[in-house]
């Protein structure tokens, strides 16, 4: 194994194995052209490690390995597969502090956010360790009585798993756990900005007893050709992608050539609605979670706030007070509540969206200016009010600590604005009238609704979006079925 972890990381990550090579057929090795990729701390720009840079031959080798292991893994008893996942759950908990620090270093998020992510990520191993032995088929009789209908589920087969940088542990385990529980072998391609956590999770799975080839990991600066090689290999049967809608669309086109099964978790533009009858303090608390988890860099991040006129000023006052108190700094400092954004491009994009809103007449009641000096990709917590409907910030994913607030009078007006987006991942709604909340939730076109809650993610719940936010669901039993094909056998006795 080539270990190119920066010296300064060794003592702090003591006890956590962080490989920096490709995992192919159970062996850690460099890429075939010998290239390496620097992984940087977004708070300082310092190089943390350099990982192997795979090319198309390595992608093909990973599919070979997964295909070779497929039949054996599919035939492995569900209990044996489940026990591997449960051991991985225990190991993640044992190394949770080191994993949290690693996430914080490569992604920039605060340690409390990183610790929550590790706990959430580990839960997918536990949930699917439990769920993998409970899958049931059906036996029925055809309506005319002529035959029996036997319905079972089979593993879909070799699966390509592609993950983003914003939740480097959880987005990986949310795919690996159901794939392995279902009996599929897989190739994971983590984001280039944050590959170390995924590599560390793969090493933990090996420690838990992962057989060679069942999970392979490929890091690359050439995702287009390497992923295309994997998706066009006739042995590949599934694409499970989490990332932007733009790349998702592109991959769906490639996947169409072989009619791959596709699970797509794409971008969001979550509305956060506060009705006049809401508990405003609770709404502010929920808004802070929905907006500020990961510094706003979550697909579920509240992107647009719609507040009914009667509570608009008190909600804004509460939100500004809480946002102003957030401590911004390097994620790995214990006192930090909001870390840097992932890279300079992200800061530029957030700044551009804020400038556009201000130019169109919005007012910044907090923040609104990027820091002029100093290293690191920081953007201050920002609250904008009087944001006009045409402002880009209401239509594009912000992915930063910026809260644009829009005042509304009538429910119908609010519903029109809420649904005026190509996205449909999650929406948040605050009201003290449960019946009204449920009625309005049904009128919102999104896969998930947080009703008086600023957090919806749960391994036991079906996570996913409508419209251009994606296809399929992750988590829950639905997430397991994503990695299975339904087989129906007609018979009679
Ligand atoms: P991204 O740019 O779409 O990248 C996601 C993954 O796709 C990365 O591993 C990336 O590799 C890879 N990729 C990029 N170009 C590719 C290509 N041509 N072919 C194959 N793979 C390619 O997204 P991101 O910036 O990492 O993540 C942020 C986005 O993810 C946001 O839109 C967010 O809403 C979404 N997201 C959605 C969910 C959800 O559950 N719905 C959860 C988290 C994030 P490289 O890193 O090498 O570019």
Short mmCIF file of C-alpha atoms and ligand atoms in Angstrom, two decimals:
data_model
loop_
_atom_site.label_atom_id
_atom_site.label_comp_id
_atom_site.label_asym_id
_atom_site.label_seq_id
_atom_site.Cartn_x
_atom_site.Cartn_y
_atom_site.Cartn_z
CA UNK A 1 0.00 0.00 0.00
CA UNK A 2 1.35 3.46 -0.88
CA UNK A 3 0.65 5.62 2.15
CA UNK A 4 0.85 9.28 1.37
CA UNK A 5 -1.03 10.64 4.33
CA UNK A 6 0.54 13.89 5.48
CA UNK A 7 2.84 13.40 8.50
CA UNK A 8 0.87 15.89 10.62
CA UNK A 9 -2.24 13.70 10.34
CA UNK A 10 -0.69 10.53 11.68
CA UNK A 11 -0.82 11.33 15.39
CA UNK A 12 -4.32 12.88 15.32
CA UNK A 13 -5.78 10.00 13.36
CA UNK A 14 -4.02 7.40 15.46
CA UNK A 15 -5.95 4.13 15.33
CA UNK A 16 -7.74 4.94 12.07
CA UNK A 17 -6.42 3.32 8.92
CA UNK A 18 -6.69 5.85 6.06
CA UNK A 19 -5.56 4.16 2.85
CA UNK A 20 -4.72 6.42 -0.07
CA UNK A 21 -4.76 3.88 -2.90
CA UNK A 22 -7.42 2.23 -5.03
CA UNK A 23 -9.16 -0.83 -3.60
CA UNK A 24 -9.52 -3.40 -6.36
CA UNK A 25 -10.24 -7.10 -5.74
CA UNK A 26 -9.32 -6.77 -2.07
CA UNK A 27 -5.90 -5.20 -2.77
CA UNK A 28 -4.82 -1.60 -2.25
CA UNK A 29 -2.79 -0.40 -5.22
CA UNK A 30 -1.85 2.72 -7.14
CA UNK A 31 -3.47 3.78 -10.41
CA UNK A 32 -2.05 2.27 -13.58
CA UNK A 33 -0.45 5.53 -14.74
CA UNK A 34 1.00 6.29 -11.29
CA UNK A 35 -0.72 9.68 -10.89
CA UNK A 36 -1.73 11.07 -7.49
CA UNK A 37 -4.37 13.60 -6.39
CA UNK A 38 -3.71 16.11 -3.61
CA UNK A 39 -6.48 16.35 -1.02
CA UNK A 40 -6.60 19.73 0.72
CA UNK A 41 -8.02 21.20 3.90
CA UNK A 42 -10.43 23.91 2.68
CA UNK A 43 -9.82 25.98 5.82
CA UNK A 44 -6.11 26.44 5.11
CA UNK A 45 -5.40 25.02 1.68
CA UNK A 46 -2.85 22.66 3.25
CA UNK A 47 -2.33 19.29 1.55
CA UNK A 48 -3.65 16.50 3.79
CA UNK A 49 -2.77 13.52 1.62
CA UNK A 50 -2.40 12.41 -1.94
CA UNK A 51 -4.55 9.59 -3.25
CA UNK A 52 -4.24 7.39 -6.33
CA UNK A 53 -5.60 8.78 -9.59
CA UNK A 54 -7.36 6.00 -11.51
CA UNK A 55 -7.67 5.90 -15.27
CA UNK A 56 -10.07 3.93 -17.45
CA UNK A 57 -8.05 0.70 -17.10
CA UNK A 58 -8.46 0.89 -13.34
CA UNK A 59 -12.20 1.47 -13.75
CA UNK A 60 -12.39 -1.62 -15.96
CA UNK A 61 -10.36 -3.63 -13.43
CA UNK A 62 -12.76 -2.60 -10.66
CA UNK A 63 -15.73 -3.86 -12.71
CA UNK A 64 -13.82 -7.11 -13.32
CA UNK A 65 -13.31 -7.51 -9.59
CA UNK A 66 -16.94 -6.76 -8.74
CA UNK A 67 -18.20 -9.09 -11.48
CA UNK A 68 -15.91 -11.91 -10.32
CA UNK A 69 -17.15 -11.59 -6.74
CA UNK A 70 -20.84 -11.17 -7.69
CA UNK A 71 -22.10 -14.76 -7.73
CA UNK A 72 -20.38 -15.72 -4.48
CA UNK A 73 -21.67 -12.65 -2.65
CA UNK A 74 -25.22 -13.10 -3.96
CA UNK A 75 -25.12 -16.70 -2.69
CA UNK A 76 -23.79 -15.72 0.76
CA UNK A 77 -26.40 -16.15 3.47
CA UNK A 78 -28.22 -12.90 4.29
CA UNK A 79 -27.23 -13.35 7.93
CA UNK A 80 -23.51 -13.48 7.02
CA UNK A 81 -23.86 -10.33 4.92
CA UNK A 82 -25.77 -8.65 7.73
CA UNK A 83 -23.14 -9.53 10.31
CA UNK A 84 -20.44 -7.89 8.22
CA UNK A 85 -22.49 -4.69 8.21
CA UNK A 86 -23.16 -4.87 11.95
CA UNK A 87 -19.42 -5.30 12.63
CA UNK A 88 -18.77 -2.25 10.42
CA UNK A 89 -21.35 -0.31 12.48
CA UNK A 90 -19.48 -1.19 15.69
CA UNK A 91 -16.10 -0.30 14.19
CA UNK A 92 -17.38 3.08 12.99
CA UNK A 93 -18.52 3.86 16.51
CA UNK A 94 -15.21 2.76 18.00
CA UNK A 95 -13.35 5.11 15.60
CA UNK A 96 -15.99 7.84 15.54
CA UNK A 97 -13.78 10.65 16.88
CA UNK A 98 -11.01 9.95 14.36
CA UNK A 99 -13.53 9.67 11.51
CA UNK A 100 -15.17 12.95 12.56
CA UNK A 101 -11.82 14.71 12.56
CA UNK A 102 -10.96 13.29 9.15
CA UNK A 103 -14.31 14.48 7.71
CA UNK A 104 -13.79 17.89 9.25
CA UNK A 105 -10.26 18.17 7.85
CA UNK A 106 -11.04 17.21 4.27
CA UNK A 107 -14.54 18.69 4.01
CA UNK A 108 -14.25 21.68 6.35
CA UNK A 109 -17.44 21.07 8.33
CA UNK A 110 -17.48 21.74 12.08
CA UNK A 111 -16.68 18.90 14.46
CA UNK A 112 -20.26 18.74 15.84
CA UNK A 113 -21.55 18.41 12.27
CA UNK A 114 -18.88 15.80 11.51
CA UNK A 115 -19.74 13.80 14.65
CA UNK A 116 -23.43 13.82 13.69
CA UNK A 117 -22.50 12.65 10.23
CA UNK A 118 -20.46 9.71 11.56
CA UNK A 119 -23.37 8.63 13.79
CA UNK A 120 -25.84 8.98 10.89
CA UNK A 121 -23.50 7.20 8.47
CA UNK A 122 -22.92 4.26 10.84
CA UNK A 123 -26.69 3.84 11.26
CA UNK A 124 -27.00 2.75 7.63
CA UNK A 125 -24.76 -0.23 8.42
CA UNK A 126 -26.94 -1.09 11.41
CA UNK A 127 -30.28 -0.50 9.67
CA UNK A 128 -29.37 -2.61 6.62
CA UNK A 129 -27.64 -5.19 8.84
CA UNK A 130 -31.05 -5.60 10.47
CA UNK A 131 -33.16 -5.15 7.35
CA UNK A 132 -31.17 -7.48 5.08
CA UNK A 133 -32.44 -10.60 6.86
CA UNK A 134 -36.08 -9.52 6.88
CA UNK A 135 -36.87 -9.25 3.18
CA UNK A 136 -40.01 -11.18 2.24
CA UNK A 137 -41.50 -12.15 -1.11
CA UNK A 138 -45.12 -13.01 -1.78
CA UNK A 139 -47.12 -16.02 -2.85
CA UNK A 140 -50.57 -15.37 -4.29
CA UNK A 141 -53.21 -17.00 -6.45
CA UNK A 142 -54.11 -15.58 -9.82
CA UNK A 143 -57.62 -14.10 -9.94
CA UNK A 144 -58.90 -16.87 -12.27
CA UNK A 145 -57.49 -19.53 -9.94
CA UNK A 146 -55.36 -21.09 -12.70
CA UNK A 147 -51.92 -20.66 -11.17
CA UNK A 148 -49.85 -19.36 -8.29
CA UNK A 149 -47.85 -16.13 -8.40
CA UNK A 150 -44.52 -16.45 -6.59
CA UNK A 151 -42.74 -13.10 -6.21
CA UNK A 152 -39.14 -12.88 -4.96
CA UNK A 153 -36.32 -10.33 -5.02
CA UNK A 154 -32.89 -10.95 -6.53
CA UNK A 155 -29.77 -8.75 -6.23
CA UNK A 156 -29.58 -6.46 -9.25
CA UNK A 157 -25.85 -7.16 -9.70
CA UNK A 158 -22.72 -5.07 -10.13
CA UNK A 159 -23.48 -1.53 -8.94
CA UNK A 160 -21.57 1.70 -9.53
CA UNK A 161 -21.91 4.05 -6.55
CA UNK A 162 -20.95 7.72 -7.01
CA UNK A 163 -20.94 10.13 -4.08
CA UNK A 164 -20.52 13.89 -3.52
CA UNK A 165 -18.18 15.73 -1.15
CA UNK A 166 -20.72 17.24 1.24
CA UNK A 167 -21.37 14.10 3.32
CA UNK A 168 -18.29 11.97 2.59
CA UNK A 169 -19.22 9.21 5.06
CA UNK A 170 -23.02 9.16 5.00
CA UNK A 171 -23.51 9.33 1.24
CA UNK A 172 -21.13 6.36 0.93
CA UNK A 173 -22.70 4.17 3.63
CA UNK A 174 -26.24 5.03 2.44
CA UNK A 175 -25.32 3.23 -0.80
CA UNK A 176 -22.79 0.60 0.33
CA UNK A 177 -24.99 -0.81 3.12
CA UNK A 178 -28.12 -1.55 1.05
CA UNK A 179 -26.05 -2.73 -1.94
CA UNK A 180 -24.14 -5.25 0.17
CA UNK A 181 -27.21 -6.29 2.19
CA UNK A 182 -29.07 -6.95 -1.07
CA UNK A 183 -26.24 -9.21 -2.30
CA UNK A 184 -24.75 -6.81 -4.86
CA UNK A 185 -21.07 -6.17 -5.39
CA UNK A 186 -20.05 -2.58 -5.98
CA UNK A 187 -17.54 0.01 -7.10
CA UNK A 188 -17.55 3.24 -5.10
CA UNK A 189 -16.29 6.45 -6.71
CA UNK A 190 -16.11 9.11 -4.00
CA UNK A 191 -15.79 12.83 -4.73
CA UNK A 192 -12.27 13.99 -5.53
CA UNK A 193 -12.41 16.71 -2.87
CA UNK A 194 -13.15 14.24 -0.04
CA UNK A 195 -11.93 10.72 -0.83
CA UNK A 196 -10.17 9.99 2.48
CA UNK A 197 -13.29 9.28 4.54
CA UNK A 198 -14.63 6.83 1.97
CA UNK A 199 -11.25 5.07 1.86
CA UNK A 200 -11.22 4.86 5.66
CA UNK A 201 -14.75 3.41 5.65
CA UNK A 202 -13.66 0.80 3.08
CA UNK A 203 -10.73 -0.13 5.33
CA UNK A 204 -13.16 -0.56 8.26
CA UNK A 205 -15.31 -2.84 6.12
CA UNK A 206 -12.21 -4.90 5.33
CA UNK A 207 -11.48 -5.13 9.03
CA UNK A 208 -15.08 -6.30 9.47
CA UNK A 209 -14.43 -9.16 7.01
CA UNK A 210 -15.25 -7.76 3.54
CA UNK A 211 -14.43 -10.46 0.93
CA UNK A 212 -12.20 -9.36 -2.01
CA UNK A 213 -14.06 -7.64 -4.85
CA UNK A 214 -17.34 -7.14 -2.98
CA UNK A 215 -16.59 -3.43 -2.58
CA UNK A 216 -13.98 -1.71 -4.75
CA UNK A 217 -13.03 1.97 -4.46
CA UNK A 218 -11.77 4.12 -7.30
CA UNK A 219 -10.60 7.75 -6.93
CA UNK A 220 -9.97 9.73 -10.09
CA UNK A 221 -9.56 13.18 -11.60
CA UNK A 222 -11.12 11.80 -14.80
CA UNK A 223 -14.63 10.93 -13.59
CA UNK A 224 -16.18 11.29 -17.07
CA UNK A 225 -14.21 8.59 -18.92
CA UNK A 226 -13.63 6.34 -15.89
CA UNK A 227 -17.32 6.26 -14.94
CA UNK A 228 -18.35 5.86 -18.58
CA UNK A 229 -16.09 2.80 -18.84
CA UNK A 230 -17.80 1.30 -15.81
CA UNK A 231 -21.35 2.16 -16.91
CA UNK A 232 -20.91 0.82 -20.42
CA UNK A 233 -19.44 -2.50 -19.28
CA UNK A 234 -22.21 -5.03 -19.97
CA UNK A 235 -21.68 -6.63 -16.55
CA UNK A 236 -22.70 -3.44 -14.73
CA UNK A 237 -26.42 -3.40 -13.83
CA UNK A 238 -26.99 -0.45 -11.52
CA UNK A 239 -26.00 3.19 -11.15
CA UNK A 240 -26.56 4.81 -7.79
CA UNK A 241 -25.57 8.48 -7.96
CA UNK A 242 -25.71 11.33 -5.46
CA UNK A 243 -24.66 14.74 -6.72
CA UNK A 244 -25.77 17.65 -8.83
CA UNK A 245 -28.74 17.50 -11.18
CA UNK A 246 -26.48 18.59 -14.04
CA UNK A 247 -24.10 15.60 -13.72
CA UNK A 248 -27.05 13.34 -12.90
CA UNK A 249 -28.73 14.15 -16.23
CA UNK A 250 -25.49 13.41 -18.05
CA UNK A 251 -25.07 10.04 -16.33
CA UNK A 252 -28.69 9.07 -17.03
CA UNK A 253 -27.93 9.49 -20.73
CA UNK A 254 -24.90 7.18 -20.45
CA UNK A 255 -26.89 4.69 -18.37
CA UNK A 256 -29.59 4.62 -21.06
CA UNK A 257 -27.26 2.73 -23.44
CA UNK A 258 -27.52 -0.38 -21.29
CA UNK A 259 -30.85 0.50 -19.67
CA UNK A 260 -29.23 0.42 -16.22
CA UNK A 261 -31.33 0.54 -13.10
CA UNK A 262 -30.76 4.06 -11.74
CA UNK A 263 -31.06 5.55 -8.29
CA UNK A 264 -30.48 9.31 -8.51
CA UNK A 265 -30.23 11.63 -5.50
CA UNK A 266 -29.81 15.07 -7.04
CA UNK A 267 -29.98 18.74 -6.17
CA UNK A 268 -32.57 20.60 -4.10
CA UNK A 269 -34.09 24.04 -3.60
CA UNK A 270 -35.87 23.51 -0.30
CA UNK A 271 -38.55 26.01 0.78
CA UNK A 272 -38.91 26.72 4.50
CA UNK A 273 -42.42 28.00 5.22
CA UNK A 274 -43.46 29.72 8.44
CA UNK A 275 -47.21 30.23 8.80
CA UNK A 276 -48.71 32.95 10.98
CA UNK A 277 -49.92 30.38 13.54
CA UNK A 278 -46.44 28.83 13.97
CA UNK A 279 -44.40 28.81 17.15
CA UNK A 280 -41.84 31.37 15.94
CA UNK A 281 -39.09 30.34 18.38
CA UNK A 282 -39.43 26.71 17.26
CA UNK A 283 -39.39 27.85 13.62
CA UNK A 284 -36.16 29.78 14.19
CA UNK A 285 -34.58 26.74 15.89
CA UNK A 286 -35.68 24.53 12.97
CA UNK A 287 -34.47 27.11 10.45
CA UNK A 288 -31.01 27.07 12.00
CA UNK A 289 -30.81 23.29 11.61
CA UNK A 290 -32.27 23.28 8.10
CA UNK A 291 -30.05 26.16 6.95
CA UNK A 292 -26.81 25.80 8.84
CA UNK A 293 -26.10 22.07 9.02
CA UNK A 294 -22.83 21.71 7.10
CA UNK A 295 -22.70 25.49 6.65
CA UNK A 296 -25.63 25.29 4.25
CA UNK A 297 -23.86 22.75 2.02
CA UNK A 298 -26.56 20.08 2.08
CA UNK A 299 -29.01 19.03 -0.62
CA UNK A 300 -31.64 19.35 2.12
CA UNK A 301 -30.53 22.88 3.10
CA UNK A 302 -33.37 25.40 3.39
CA UNK A 303 -32.76 27.54 0.30
CA UNK A 304 -35.76 29.92 0.40
CA UNK A 305 -37.70 31.16 3.42
CA UNK A 306 -41.39 32.08 2.95
CA UNK A 307 -42.76 33.77 6.06
CA UNK A 308 -46.37 34.91 6.53
CA UNK A 309 -46.63 38.67 7.07
CA UNK A 310 -47.89 38.54 10.69
CA UNK A 311 -44.74 36.76 11.93
CA UNK A 312 -42.25 37.95 9.32
CA UNK A 313 -40.48 40.55 11.46
CA UNK A 314 -40.28 38.43 14.62
CA UNK A 315 -38.98 35.43 12.64
CA UNK A 316 -36.34 37.56 10.88
CA UNK A 317 -35.29 39.11 14.20
CA UNK A 318 -34.88 35.67 15.80
CA UNK A 319 -33.05 34.25 12.79
CA UNK A 320 -30.63 37.18 12.58
CA UNK A 321 -29.85 36.89 16.31
CA UNK A 322 -29.04 33.19 15.97
CA UNK A 323 -27.13 33.51 12.69
CA UNK A 324 -25.06 36.41 14.08
CA UNK A 325 -24.02 34.27 17.05
CA UNK A 326 -22.62 31.45 14.86
CA UNK A 327 -18.86 31.05 15.29
CA UNK A 328 -17.17 30.70 11.90
CA UNK A 329 -13.73 29.11 11.65
CA UNK A 330 -11.77 26.01 10.66
CA UNK A 331 -14.05 23.01 11.08
CA UNK A 332 -11.50 21.07 13.08
CA UNK A 333 -11.36 23.77 15.84
CA UNK A 334 -13.51 22.56 18.72
CA UNK A 335 -15.30 25.95 19.08
CA UNK A 336 -16.30 26.30 15.40
CA UNK A 337 -19.98 26.08 14.51
CA UNK A 338 -19.69 26.90 10.79
CA UNK A 339 -16.65 25.87 8.77
CA UNK A 340 -15.43 27.08 5.38
CA UNK A 341 -17.13 26.28 2.08
CA UNK A 342 -15.61 23.43 0.12
CA UNK A 343 -13.53 25.54 -2.29
CA UNK A 344 -12.98 28.96 -3.82
CA UNK A 345 -15.52 28.33 -6.61
CA UNK A 346 -18.20 27.70 -4.01
CA UNK A 347 -17.45 31.04 -2.31
CA UNK A 348 -17.57 32.82 -5.65
CA UNK A 349 -20.94 31.24 -6.51
CA UNK A 350 -22.49 32.20 -3.14
CA UNK A 351 -21.15 35.73 -3.45
CA UNK A 352 -22.55 36.01 -6.99
CA UNK A 353 -26.03 34.93 -5.85
CA UNK A 354 -26.01 37.41 -2.97
CA UNK A 355 -24.81 40.27 -5.24
CA UNK A 356 -27.54 39.44 -7.75
CA UNK A 357 -30.23 39.58 -5.03
CA UNK A 358 -28.89 42.89 -3.66
CA UNK A 359 -28.74 44.39 -7.16
CA UNK A 360 -32.40 43.45 -7.64
CA UNK A 361 -33.48 45.22 -4.45
CA UNK A 362 -33.01 42.72 -1.60
CA UNK A 363 -31.51 44.01 1.68
CA UNK A 364 -28.82 42.25 3.71
CA UNK A 365 -29.81 42.44 7.40
CA UNK A 366 -26.81 40.27 8.31
CA UNK A 367 -23.59 39.52 6.41
CA UNK A 368 -23.72 39.79 2.64
CA UNK A 369 -20.04 40.57 2.07
CA UNK A 370 -17.35 37.96 1.54
CA UNK A 371 -14.25 38.48 3.73
CA UNK A 372 -11.56 40.39 1.84
CA UNK A 373 -8.50 38.93 3.44
CA UNK A 374 -7.19 35.74 4.97
CA UNK A 375 -6.75 32.18 3.80
CA UNK A 376 -9.62 29.78 3.59
CA UNK A 377 -12.90 29.56 1.76
CA UNK A 378 -15.12 31.34 4.26
CA UNK A 379 -18.46 33.10 3.74
CA UNK A 380 -20.27 34.77 6.65
CA UNK A 381 -23.78 33.80 7.81
CA UNK A 382 -26.10 36.06 5.83
CA UNK A 383 -29.81 36.97 6.01
CA UNK A 384 -31.47 38.75 3.08
CA UNK A 385 -34.97 40.25 3.22
CA UNK A 386 -37.31 41.75 0.61
CA UNK A 387 -35.90 39.30 -1.91
CA UNK A 388 -37.74 39.76 -5.24
CA UNK A 389 -39.18 36.65 -6.95
CA UNK A 390 -36.80 36.88 -9.92
CA UNK A 391 -33.61 36.83 -7.78
CA UNK A 392 -31.39 33.87 -8.73
CA UNK A 393 -30.91 33.00 -5.08
CA UNK A 394 -34.53 31.76 -4.98
CA UNK A 395 -34.07 29.50 -7.99
CA UNK A 396 -30.54 28.06 -7.70
CA UNK A 397 -28.95 25.91 -5.02
CA UNK A 398 -27.03 28.32 -2.75
CA UNK A 399 -24.88 25.73 -0.92
CA UNK A 400 -23.75 28.28 1.66
CA UNK A 401 -24.87 30.01 4.89
CA UNK A 402 -27.27 32.45 3.21
CA UNK A 403 -30.97 32.73 4.11
CA UNK A 404 -33.14 34.71 1.64
CA UNK A 405 -36.50 35.62 3.20
CA UNK A 406 -39.70 36.36 1.28
CA UNK A 407 -42.85 37.76 2.94
CA UNK A 408 -46.23 36.35 1.87
CA UNK A 409 -49.88 37.05 2.74
CA UNK A 410 -51.99 34.17 1.40
CA UNK A 411 -51.52 30.39 1.42
CA UNK A 412 -52.20 30.03 -2.32
CA UNK A 413 -49.58 32.65 -3.16
CA UNK A 414 -47.07 30.77 -0.97
CA UNK A 415 -47.86 27.37 -2.55
CA UNK A 416 -47.33 28.78 -6.03
CA UNK A 417 -43.90 30.15 -5.06
CA UNK A 418 -42.94 26.95 -3.21
CA UNK A 419 -43.71 24.76 -6.24
CA UNK A 420 -42.13 27.17 -8.74
CA UNK A 421 -38.91 25.16 -9.10
CA UNK A 422 -37.56 22.24 -11.11
CA UNK A 423 -36.51 20.65 -7.81
CA UNK A 424 -38.60 18.62 -5.36
CA UNK A 425 -36.34 17.14 -2.71
CA UNK A 426 -37.56 18.44 0.63
CA UNK A 427 -39.74 21.21 2.07
CA UNK A 428 -40.14 22.50 5.62
CA UNK A 429 -43.39 23.79 7.06
CA UNK A 430 -44.11 25.33 10.46
CA UNK A 431 -47.66 25.66 11.79
CA UNK A 432 -49.36 24.89 15.09
CA UNK A 433 -52.35 23.38 13.23
CA UNK A 434 -51.45 19.79 12.36
CA UNK A 435 -54.41 19.33 10.00
CA UNK A 436 -53.47 22.48 8.09
CA UNK A 437 -49.84 21.32 7.96
CA UNK A 438 -50.78 17.91 6.53
CA UNK A 439 -53.16 19.47 4.00
CA UNK A 440 -50.49 21.91 2.80
CA UNK A 441 -47.81 19.18 2.76
CA UNK A 442 -49.95 17.26 0.27
CA UNK A 443 -49.99 20.33 -1.96
CA UNK A 444 -46.21 20.64 -2.02
CA UNK A 445 -44.44 18.73 -4.78
CA UNK A 446 -41.45 17.30 -2.90
CA UNK A 447 -40.37 13.83 -1.87
CA UNK A 448 -40.01 14.79 1.79
CA UNK A 449 -41.63 17.35 4.09
CA UNK A 450 -40.35 18.39 7.51
CA UNK A 451 -43.52 19.35 9.40
CA UNK A 452 -42.41 21.42 12.40
CA UNK A 453 -38.95 19.86 12.01
CA UNK A 454 -35.76 21.21 10.45
CA UNK A 455 -34.23 17.76 9.90
CA UNK A 456 -35.76 14.85 7.98
CA UNK A 457 -32.83 12.47 7.38
CA UNK A 458 -33.28 9.05 9.00
CA UNK A 459 -31.91 5.67 7.88
CA UNK A 460 -35.34 4.13 8.40
CA UNK A 461 -37.10 6.72 6.20
CA UNK A 462 -37.31 6.80 2.38
CA UNK A 463 -35.04 9.71 1.37
CA UNK A 464 -35.41 11.12 -2.12
CA UNK A 465 -36.96 13.69 -4.37
CA UNK A 466 -39.54 14.36 -7.06
CA UNK A 467 -39.05 16.26 -10.33
CA UNK A 468 -35.37 16.94 -11.13
CA UNK A 469 -34.27 16.13 -7.58
CA UNK A 470 -34.03 12.49 -8.49
CA UNK A 471 -35.33 8.99 -9.01
CA UNK A 472 -35.84 6.33 -6.36
CA UNK A 473 -35.27 6.39 -2.61
CA UNK A 474 -32.40 5.69 -0.23
CA UNK A 475 -32.81 4.44 3.34
CA UNK A 476 -35.70 2.30 4.62
CA UNK A 477 -36.84 -0.93 2.92
CA UNK A 478 -37.28 1.03 -0.30
CA UNK A 479 -33.54 1.67 -0.32
CA UNK A 480 -32.87 -2.08 -0.18
CA UNK A 481 -35.31 -2.79 -3.00
CA UNK A 482 -33.45 -0.25 -5.17
CA UNK A 483 -30.61 -2.80 -5.31
CA UNK A 484 -32.92 -5.70 -6.15
CA UNK A 485 -34.94 -6.89 -9.12
CA UNK A 486 -38.39 -8.30 -8.55
CA UNK A 487 -38.78 -11.77 -10.03
CA UNK A 488 -42.18 -13.34 -10.56
CA UNK A 489 -42.51 -17.09 -11.07
CA UNK A 490 -45.78 -18.41 -12.46
CA UNK A 491 -46.48 -21.94 -11.32
CA UNK A 492 -49.26 -24.22 -10.23
CA UNK A 493 -49.57 -27.11 -7.83
P1 LIG B 1 -21.25 16.76 -8.52
O1 LIG B 1 -20.33 17.77 -9.05
O2 LIG B 1 -22.42 16.38 -9.34
O3 LIG B 1 -20.36 15.49 -8.17
C1 LIG B 1 -20.90 14.34 -7.60
C2 LIG B 1 -20.04 13.15 -7.96
O4 LIG B 1 -20.09 12.95 -9.37
C3 LIG B 1 -18.57 13.31 -7.58
O5 LIG B 1 -18.06 12.07 -7.19
C4 LIG B 1 -17.97 13.75 -8.90
O6 LIG B 1 -16.60 13.48 -9.03
C5 LIG B 1 -18.76 12.91 -9.87
N1 LIG B 1 -18.71 13.41 -11.24
C6 LIG B 1 -18.48 14.68 -11.66
N2 LIG B 1 -18.50 14.72 -13.01
C7 LIG B 1 -18.75 13.46 -13.44
C8 LIG B 1 -18.90 12.87 -14.72
N3 LIG B 1 -18.80 13.58 -15.85
N4 LIG B 1 -19.15 11.55 -14.79
C9 LIG B 1 -19.26 10.82 -13.67
N5 LIG B 1 -19.14 11.33 -12.42
C10 LIG B 1 -18.90 12.64 -12.31
O7 LIG B 1 -21.84 17.19 -7.10
P2 LIG B 1 -21.04 17.73 -5.84
O8 LIG B 1 -20.64 19.13 -6.11
O9 LIG B 1 -20.00 16.76 -5.42
O10 LIG B 1 -22.17 17.68 -4.72
C11 LIG B 1 -23.10 18.68 -4.53
C12 LIG B 1 -24.41 18.33 -5.20
O11 LIG B 1 -24.88 17.08 -4.70
C13 LIG B 1 -25.51 19.32 -4.88
O12 LIG B 1 -26.25 19.58 -6.04
C14 LIG B 1 -26.36 18.58 -3.86
O13 LIG B 1 -27.69 19.00 -3.79
C15 LIG B 1 -26.23 17.18 -4.33
N6 LIG B 1 -26.53 16.24 -3.24
C16 LIG B 1 -27.70 15.56 -3.29
C17 LIG B 1 -28.03 14.70 -2.26
C18 LIG B 1 -29.32 13.94 -2.27
O14 LIG B 1 -29.44 13.00 -1.49
N7 LIG B 1 -30.29 14.29 -3.10
C19 LIG B 1 -27.15 14.54 -1.19
C20 LIG B 1 -25.96 15.26 -1.17
C21 LIG B 1 -25.65 16.11 -2.23
P3 LIG B 1 -15.51 14.64 -8.80
O15 LIG B 1 -15.53 14.92 -7.35
O16 LIG B 1 -14.25 14.03 -9.27
O17 LIG B 1 -15.93 15.82 -9.62
#
